[in-house]
Short mmCIF file of C-alpha atoms in Angstrom, two decimals:
data_model
loop_
_atom_site.label_atom_id
_atom_site.label_comp_id
_atom_site.label_asym_id
_atom_site.label_seq_id
_atom_site.Cartn_x
_atom_site.Cartn_y
_atom_site.Cartn_z
CA TYR A 484 1.54 27.29 -1.26
CA GLU A 485 -0.19 29.28 1.54
CA LYS A 486 2.14 32.02 1.17
CA SER A 487 2.81 31.87 -2.75
CA VAL A 488 -0.87 32.73 -3.74
CA ASN A 489 -0.35 35.95 -2.29
CA LEU A 490 2.81 36.63 -4.57
CA ASN A 491 2.43 38.59 -7.78
CA PHE A 492 4.13 35.61 -10.09
CA GLY A 493 4.26 36.36 -13.72
CA HIS A 494 3.06 34.50 -16.37
CA TYR A 495 5.39 33.24 -18.86
CA PHE A 496 4.89 31.45 -22.85
CA TYR A 497 7.61 28.82 -23.26
CA THR A 498 8.38 27.69 -26.60
CA LEU A 499 11.17 24.88 -27.14
CA PRO A 500 13.69 25.65 -29.72
CA ASN A 501 13.00 22.26 -31.64
CA THR A 502 9.66 20.71 -31.47
CA TYR A 503 8.88 17.44 -33.39
CA ASN A 504 5.64 15.34 -34.05
CA ALA A 505 5.77 12.56 -31.81
CA GLY A 506 4.66 10.08 -34.61
CA SER A 507 2.14 7.14 -35.59
CA LYS A 508 3.31 5.23 -32.12
CA ILE A 509 1.49 7.86 -30.14
CA ASN A 510 -0.93 10.06 -32.28
CA SER A 511 -3.64 8.71 -34.43
CA ALA A 512 -6.45 10.23 -36.59
CA SER A 513 -8.85 11.22 -33.48
CA PRO A 514 -7.47 13.72 -31.33
CA ASP A 515 -4.79 12.81 -28.82
CA VAL A 516 -4.08 14.47 -25.66
CA CYS A 517 -1.20 13.74 -23.02
CA VAL A 518 -3.21 13.70 -19.94
CA GLY A 519 -0.16 12.43 -17.55
CA VAL A 520 3.35 11.60 -17.15
CA ALA A 521 4.87 8.99 -14.80
CA LYS A 522 7.07 10.59 -12.09
CA SER A 523 9.95 8.26 -13.45
CA GLY A 524 9.53 10.12 -17.13
CA ASP A 525 9.74 6.65 -18.99
CA LYS A 526 5.61 6.48 -19.25
CA ILE A 527 3.10 8.57 -20.94
CA TYR A 528 -0.65 8.61 -20.84
CA ILE A 529 -2.76 9.57 -24.12
CA TYR A 530 -6.27 10.30 -23.92
CA ASN A 531 -8.08 9.50 -26.94
CA ALA A 532 -11.93 9.68 -27.81
CA ASN A 533 -12.47 6.15 -28.90
CA ASN A 534 -14.91 4.09 -26.94
CA ASN A 535 -16.14 7.34 -25.47
CA GLY A 536 -12.84 8.65 -23.93
CA ASP A 537 -10.35 5.96 -22.79
CA ILE A 538 -6.50 6.32 -21.42
CA SER A 539 -3.84 4.53 -22.75
CA GLU A 540 0.13 3.99 -21.56
CA LEU A 541 2.98 4.16 -23.70
CA LYS A 542 6.58 3.17 -22.44
CA LEU A 543 10.10 4.39 -23.58
CA VAL A 544 12.30 1.22 -24.21
CA ASP A 545 15.76 2.07 -25.60
CA ASN A 546 14.98 5.38 -26.60
CA GLN A 547 11.88 4.67 -28.40
CA TRP A 548 8.15 4.92 -27.47
CA LYS A 549 6.36 1.44 -27.63
CA THR A 550 3.05 0.77 -29.04
CA SER A 551 0.32 2.08 -26.53
CA SER A 552 -1.35 -0.45 -24.25
CA GLU A 553 -5.04 -0.16 -22.59
CA LEU A 554 -5.33 0.03 -19.07
CA PRO A 555 -8.52 -2.41 -18.28
CA PHE A 556 -8.35 -1.46 -14.71
CA ILE A 557 -9.36 2.21 -15.58
CA ASN A 558 -10.92 2.26 -18.97
CA THR A 559 -14.60 1.76 -19.14
CA THR A 560 -17.59 2.23 -21.57
CA ALA A 561 -17.62 5.57 -19.72
CA GLN A 562 -15.55 8.34 -20.03
CA GLU A 563 -11.92 8.46 -18.49
CA THR A 564 -10.25 11.71 -18.98
CA SER A 565 -6.83 12.27 -16.67
CA VAL A 566 -4.52 10.08 -14.90
CA SER A 567 -1.98 10.59 -12.27
CA LEU A 568 0.47 8.08 -10.22
CA THR A 569 2.65 8.20 -7.47
CA ALA A 570 6.35 7.69 -7.78
CA ASP A 571 5.95 4.04 -6.47
CA GLU A 572 3.14 3.69 -9.45
CA LYS A 573 1.16 1.91 -6.28
CA PHE A 574 -1.82 4.67 -6.13
CA ILE A 575 -3.51 5.80 -9.39
CA TYR A 576 -5.93 8.43 -9.27
CA PHE A 577 -7.95 9.09 -12.43
CA ILE A 578 -11.06 10.95 -13.83
CA SER A 579 -14.18 9.11 -14.93
CA ASP A 580 -18.03 9.81 -15.34
CA ARG A 581 -18.64 5.92 -14.83
CA GLU A 582 -21.41 5.01 -12.69
CA GLY A 583 -21.01 5.94 -9.04
CA THR A 584 -20.51 9.47 -9.52
CA ILE A 585 -21.55 12.01 -7.06
CA GLY A 586 -22.05 14.49 -9.81
CA GLU A 587 -20.75 14.32 -13.31
CA LYS A 588 -16.98 13.89 -13.84
CA ASP A 589 -15.37 12.64 -10.39
CA ILE A 590 -11.91 11.68 -9.07
CA PHE A 591 -11.11 7.69 -8.50
CA MET A 592 -8.51 5.74 -6.92
CA THR A 593 -7.37 2.46 -7.49
CA ILE A 594 -4.07 0.42 -5.94
CA ARG A 595 -1.80 -1.71 -7.50
CA LYS A 596 -1.36 -5.04 -5.35
CA ASP A 597 1.89 -7.00 -5.04
CA ASP A 598 0.89 -9.64 -7.73
CA ASN A 599 0.58 -6.33 -10.05
CA SER A 600 -3.22 -6.66 -10.16
CA TYR A 601 -5.48 -3.84 -9.14
CA SER A 602 -7.95 -3.05 -6.55
CA LYS A 603 -11.52 -1.99 -7.57
CA PRO A 604 -11.43 1.87 -8.30
CA VAL A 605 -13.31 3.89 -5.58
CA ASN A 606 -14.88 7.57 -5.56
CA LEU A 607 -12.68 9.66 -3.43
CA GLY A 608 -16.25 10.95 -1.78
CA LYS A 609 -17.80 14.06 -1.04
CA LYS A 610 -14.97 15.58 0.49
CA ILE A 611 -12.86 15.91 -2.82
CA ASN A 612 -16.09 15.36 -5.49
CA THR A 613 -18.73 17.26 -6.06
CA ILE A 614 -22.07 17.66 -8.02
CA TYR A 615 -19.88 19.49 -10.81
CA ASN A 616 -16.88 18.32 -12.74
CA GLU A 617 -13.81 17.38 -11.34
CA GLU A 618 -10.84 17.31 -13.92
CA SER A 619 -7.20 16.92 -14.64
CA VAL A 620 -6.20 14.99 -11.22
CA PHE A 621 -2.33 15.29 -10.04
CA VAL A 622 -0.78 13.44 -7.34
CA ASN A 623 2.74 14.09 -5.68
CA ALA A 624 5.51 11.59 -5.66
CA THR A 625 4.41 10.26 -2.15
CA ASN A 626 0.77 10.32 -2.03
CA ASP A 627 -0.02 13.10 0.23
CA THR A 628 -1.06 16.09 -1.49
CA LEU A 629 -3.47 15.90 -4.61
CA PHE A 630 -4.15 18.68 -6.91
CA PHE A 631 -7.11 18.62 -9.38
CA SER A 632 -9.53 21.14 -11.04
CA SER A 633 -13.20 21.68 -10.19
CA GLU A 634 -16.42 23.35 -11.24
CA GLY A 635 -17.65 23.11 -7.86
CA HIS A 636 -16.32 23.84 -4.07
CA ASN A 637 -15.65 27.43 -4.18
CA SER A 638 -14.87 28.14 -7.70
CA ILE A 639 -14.56 31.82 -8.65
CA GLY A 640 -15.70 30.73 -12.13
CA GLY A 641 -15.27 27.75 -14.52
CA TYR A 642 -12.71 25.53 -13.25
CA ASP A 643 -10.27 26.43 -10.40
CA ILE A 644 -7.17 24.45 -9.01
CA PHE A 645 -7.48 23.36 -5.69
CA ARG A 646 -5.24 21.07 -3.55
CA SER A 647 -6.11 18.89 -0.63
CA ILE A 648 -3.43 17.28 1.68
CA LYS A 649 -3.61 14.24 4.13
CA ASN A 650 -4.15 14.51 7.69
CA SER A 651 -2.63 12.46 10.50
CA ASP A 652 -5.58 10.02 10.15
CA ASN A 653 -4.79 9.64 6.60
CA GLN A 654 -7.78 11.57 5.29
CA TRP A 655 -7.72 14.13 2.77
CA THR A 656 -8.62 17.63 4.13
CA ASP A 657 -10.95 19.90 2.62
CA PRO A 658 -9.70 20.96 -0.55
CA THR A 659 -8.13 24.56 -0.93
CA ASN A 660 -8.58 27.15 -3.68
CA LEU A 661 -4.98 27.68 -4.91
CA ALA A 662 -6.27 31.22 -6.04
CA TYR A 663 -4.17 33.59 -7.79
CA PRO A 664 -2.11 33.43 -9.89
CA PHE A 665 -3.47 29.80 -10.69
CA SER A 666 -6.96 30.41 -10.57
CA SER A 667 -9.11 33.04 -12.58
CA PRO A 668 -12.73 33.57 -13.66
CA SER A 669 -11.74 31.50 -16.58
CA ASP A 670 -11.49 27.89 -16.69
CA ASP A 671 -7.73 26.49 -15.18
CA MET A 672 -6.86 23.16 -15.33
CA TYR A 673 -3.96 20.51 -15.58
CA TYR A 674 -1.85 21.44 -12.83
CA SER A 675 1.55 19.71 -12.79
CA LYS A 676 4.55 20.87 -10.71
CA HIS A 677 8.51 20.08 -11.20
CA LYS A 678 10.73 21.49 -8.60
CA ASN A 679 10.05 25.16 -8.35
CA TYR A 680 8.04 25.56 -11.54
CA HIS A 681 4.22 25.11 -11.39
CA PHE A 682 2.47 24.51 -14.73
CA PHE A 683 -0.87 24.81 -15.83
CA THR A 684 -3.54 25.48 -18.73
CA SER A 685 -6.06 28.50 -18.91
CA THR A 686 -8.55 30.19 -21.16
CA ARG A 687 -8.12 33.41 -19.33
CA THR A 688 -8.14 36.61 -21.33
CA ASP A 689 -4.53 36.97 -21.91
CA VAL A 690 -4.12 33.78 -24.04
CA ILE A 691 -2.84 33.88 -27.38
CA GLY A 692 -5.39 31.35 -28.57
CA GLU A 693 -8.27 29.49 -27.12
CA ALA A 694 -6.29 27.60 -24.37
CA ASP A 695 -2.19 28.34 -23.50
CA VAL A 696 -0.11 26.84 -21.00
CA PHE A 697 1.48 29.05 -18.34
CA VAL A 698 3.97 28.66 -15.61
CA ALA A 699 4.54 30.19 -12.67
CA PHE A 700 7.38 30.19 -10.46
CA THR A 701 9.35 31.03 -7.41
CA PRO A 702 13.08 32.51 -8.34
CA LYS A 703 14.45 29.61 -5.88
CA PRO A 704 13.48 26.31 -4.76
CA ILE A 705 11.58 27.11 -1.14
CA GLU A 706 11.38 24.63 1.76
CA GLU A 707 7.70 23.91 2.74
CA VAL A 708 6.80 22.18 6.14
CA VAL A 709 3.45 21.07 6.81
CA ILE A 710 2.50 21.02 10.29
CA ILE A 711 -0.40 19.20 11.84
CA GLU A 712 -1.60 20.23 15.33
CA LYS A 713 -2.38 16.99 17.19
CA ASN A 714 -5.47 18.28 18.75
CA ASP A 715 -7.03 19.27 15.57
CA PRO A 716 -5.96 17.35 12.63
CA ASP A 717 -7.58 19.65 10.23
CA THR A 718 -5.44 22.42 11.06
CA LEU A 719 -2.61 22.95 9.03
CA VAL A 720 0.20 25.20 9.73
CA THR A 721 2.41 26.07 6.30
CA LYS A 722 6.03 27.49 7.11
CA ILE A 723 8.01 28.51 3.87
CA GLU A 724 11.74 29.43 4.10
CA PRO A 725 13.71 31.00 3.26
CA GLU A 726 11.57 34.29 2.51
CA ILE A 727 12.52 35.81 -0.77
CA LYS A 728 13.13 39.72 -1.03
CA ILE A 729 13.67 41.09 -4.42
CA GLU A 730 15.09 44.71 -3.93
CA PRO A 731 13.92 46.54 -7.33
CA LYS A 732 16.29 49.33 -8.64
CA THR A 733 15.52 53.12 -7.45
CA ASP A 734 14.43 54.14 -10.78
CA VAL A 735 11.56 51.35 -11.49
CA LYS A 736 10.55 50.86 -7.84
CA ILE A 737 7.53 53.54 -8.47
CA GLU A 738 6.60 51.84 -11.60
CA GLN A 739 6.87 48.22 -10.16
CA LYS A 740 4.67 49.75 -7.36
CA ASN A 741 1.85 50.85 -9.57
CA LYS A 742 1.93 47.70 -11.65
CA ASP A 743 1.44 45.45 -8.20
CA LEU A 744 -1.24 47.77 -7.10
CA THR A 745 -3.17 47.19 -10.51
CA ALA A 746 -2.63 43.58 -10.31
CA GLU A 747 -3.98 43.50 -6.65
CA LYS A 748 -7.04 45.48 -7.49
CA ASP A 749 -7.86 43.26 -10.18
CA TYR A 750 -7.62 40.37 -8.07
CA ILE A 751 -10.07 41.45 -5.56
CA SER A 752 -12.25 42.38 -8.38
CA LYS A 753 -12.43 38.68 -9.96
CA GLN A 754 -13.00 37.19 -6.44
CA LYS A 755 -16.44 35.39 -5.69
CA ILE A 756 -17.65 33.72 -2.24
CA VAL A 757 -20.17 31.15 -2.83
CA PHE A 758 -22.79 30.18 -0.24
CA LEU A 759 -24.40 27.29 0.57
CA LEU A 760 -28.51 27.22 -0.10
CA GLU A 761 -30.09 29.37 2.37
CA LYS A 762 -27.14 30.08 4.26
CA TYR A 763 -24.74 33.24 5.10
CA GLU A 764 -21.74 31.75 7.11
CA VAL A 765 -18.40 31.96 5.13
CA SER A 766 -17.22 28.67 4.53
CA THR A 767 -13.47 28.04 5.92
CA SER A 768 -12.42 27.03 2.22
CA TYR A 769 -12.56 30.69 1.54
CA LYS A 770 -9.91 31.71 4.27
CA ASN A 771 -7.01 31.98 1.78
CA THR A 772 -8.78 34.09 -0.54
CA LEU A 773 -10.39 36.41 2.29
CA ASP A 774 -7.08 36.81 3.92
CA THR A 775 -5.29 37.99 0.68
CA ILE A 776 -8.11 40.51 0.12
CA ALA A 777 -7.49 41.81 3.65
CA ASN A 778 -3.63 41.96 3.34
CA ILE A 779 -4.04 43.90 -0.06
CA LEU A 780 -6.35 46.14 1.92
CA LYS A 781 -4.31 47.12 4.80
CA ALA A 782 -1.03 47.53 2.62
CA ASN A 783 -3.26 49.99 0.57
CA SER A 784 -5.49 51.87 2.86
CA GLU A 785 -6.45 54.23 -0.06
CA LEU A 786 -8.41 51.54 -1.48
CA VAL A 787 -12.37 50.98 -0.57
CA VAL A 788 -14.19 47.84 -1.30
CA ILE A 789 -17.73 47.23 -2.29
CA ILE A 790 -18.93 44.19 -1.19
CA SER A 791 -22.59 42.95 -2.67
CA GLY A 792 -24.26 40.19 -2.00
CA HIS A 793 -26.60 38.28 -3.84
CA THR A 794 -29.14 34.90 -4.08
CA ASP A 795 -30.35 33.19 -6.44
CA ASN A 796 -34.03 33.72 -7.76
CA THR A 797 -35.87 30.90 -5.56
CA GLY A 798 -37.10 33.34 -2.52
CA SER A 799 -39.32 36.57 -2.06
CA VAL A 800 -37.86 39.87 -2.75
CA GLU A 801 -37.86 40.61 0.83
CA TYR A 802 -36.28 37.32 1.64
CA ASN A 803 -33.23 37.35 -0.81
CA THR A 804 -32.88 41.06 0.04
CA LYS A 805 -32.38 40.41 3.82
CA LEU A 806 -30.24 36.98 2.89
CA SER A 807 -27.86 39.12 0.65
CA GLU A 808 -27.32 41.64 3.08
CA LYS A 809 -26.24 38.92 5.59
CA ARG A 810 -23.69 37.07 3.23
CA ALA A 811 -22.26 40.53 2.25
CA ASN A 812 -22.00 41.24 6.00
CA ALA A 813 -20.40 37.98 6.97
CA VAL A 814 -17.78 39.04 4.38
CA ALA A 815 -17.17 42.21 5.69
CA GLU A 816 -17.11 40.95 9.27
CA TYR A 817 -14.16 38.63 8.39
CA LEU A 818 -12.40 41.45 6.92
CA LYS A 819 -12.46 43.54 9.73
CA SER A 820 -11.79 40.68 11.83
CA LYS A 821 -8.43 40.41 9.88
CA GLY A 822 -7.47 44.11 10.61
CA VAL A 823 -9.24 46.01 7.68
CA ASN A 824 -10.10 49.43 8.69
CA GLN A 825 -14.11 49.87 8.76
CA GLN A 826 -13.53 53.01 6.38
CA GLN A 827 -12.49 50.92 3.39
CA ILE A 828 -15.44 48.84 3.12
CA THR A 829 -18.90 49.47 1.99
CA THR A 830 -21.55 46.60 1.63
CA LYS A 831 -24.74 46.23 -0.81
CA ALA A 832 -27.87 43.99 -1.12
CA GLU A 833 -28.35 43.16 -4.49
CA ALA A 834 -30.70 40.13 -3.76
CA ASP A 835 -31.31 38.35 -7.06
CA LYS A 836 -31.02 41.44 -9.36
CA LEU A 837 -27.58 40.71 -11.14
CA PRO A 838 -27.57 36.86 -11.45
CA ILE A 839 -23.95 35.86 -13.39
CA HIS A 840 -25.50 32.21 -14.18
CA ASN A 841 -28.88 30.85 -15.61
CA ASN A 842 -31.05 30.45 -12.32
CA SER A 843 -33.20 27.68 -14.15
CA THR A 844 -30.41 25.20 -13.52
CA LEU A 845 -29.08 23.74 -10.20
CA GLN A 846 -25.68 24.37 -11.14
CA GLY A 847 -26.52 28.37 -12.33
CA ARG A 848 -28.38 29.01 -8.90
CA ALA A 849 -25.50 27.80 -6.95
CA LYS A 850 -23.20 30.06 -8.55
CA ASN A 851 -25.64 32.74 -7.91
CA ARG A 852 -25.36 32.45 -4.48
CA ARG A 853 -22.30 34.70 -3.77
CA VAL A 854 -20.50 37.73 -2.57
CA ASP A 855 -18.18 39.83 -5.10
CA PHE A 856 -16.44 42.64 -4.86
CA LYS A 857 -15.74 45.81 -6.83
CA ILE A 858 -12.96 48.40 -6.07
CA LYS A 859 -14.44 51.91 -5.55
CA ASP A 860 -13.43 54.73 -7.90
#
């Protein structure tokens, strides 16, 4: 994944040749949403708006879906909206806005015991959950990689898709934004993976309706090995082999290059680096995004990027101008440390003049404390 976010995957719409209504065993008069599938494929999890929003389980027995059963170890009078299980179905992750959340909706976990009872659900804590909404959780088969969508962390707009990996101390690492092509300034949610296919839902501009299903894929399965440095359990090195090389035909080579450059310029223009209140240090969670930008600029020396710093409206004009300048300079210095030519970088201090969200709310101010990018014409 560390390398795959830098590849220009295509987005494709898939339609099955024959689709059927799943019937009254699954569907009801209220909206019914499939929010999870067991790794074994013989159970599905359905969200229904009843009781403020609950999740039920259906089992496939003798090739027939049985009547749904409630999940009392998950459901409450609060809203539960998403669920994902490990292959052994021992670890169950779900989304809820119940009492005990850090912000709005959070990710919780419960464990199935040997007697088939379940532990009291626990909040995954501030490393994973934020003061904003988390949604659409997906855990891998072996319980060491977690994918989810969030409005917080370093979201570039709405919900973005994040990944966290368990380190050698069995603790979740700081979430990493999967970035392009998975995350966009629109809402990107409901990530799931099958072999070398990565499915998600997005409201980005090239949808057919309000929200569509997208798939990104690698041309063939790749081997991913995560090595955790013993001296620093939070340092992750990802190796992906074999490297995939596609040689385009000579008569389309120039056209493909122009297409890729357009996509790369569009990618840079959509990124946002968000900062903590009154801070200008670049969070390590933006490393992947900034490394991608640096690689694009180094590969295209004719490109010049304008880096604009912004603040919320809580300080004086003088203070905000200086703070926004420091934020822009901090991002510029990072790019230069990665080998980007100084001549390709211009910085601007915009203070609080160009908010992208309402400064009257906590969430709006948080997203206005940012740096954004523009490719110079």
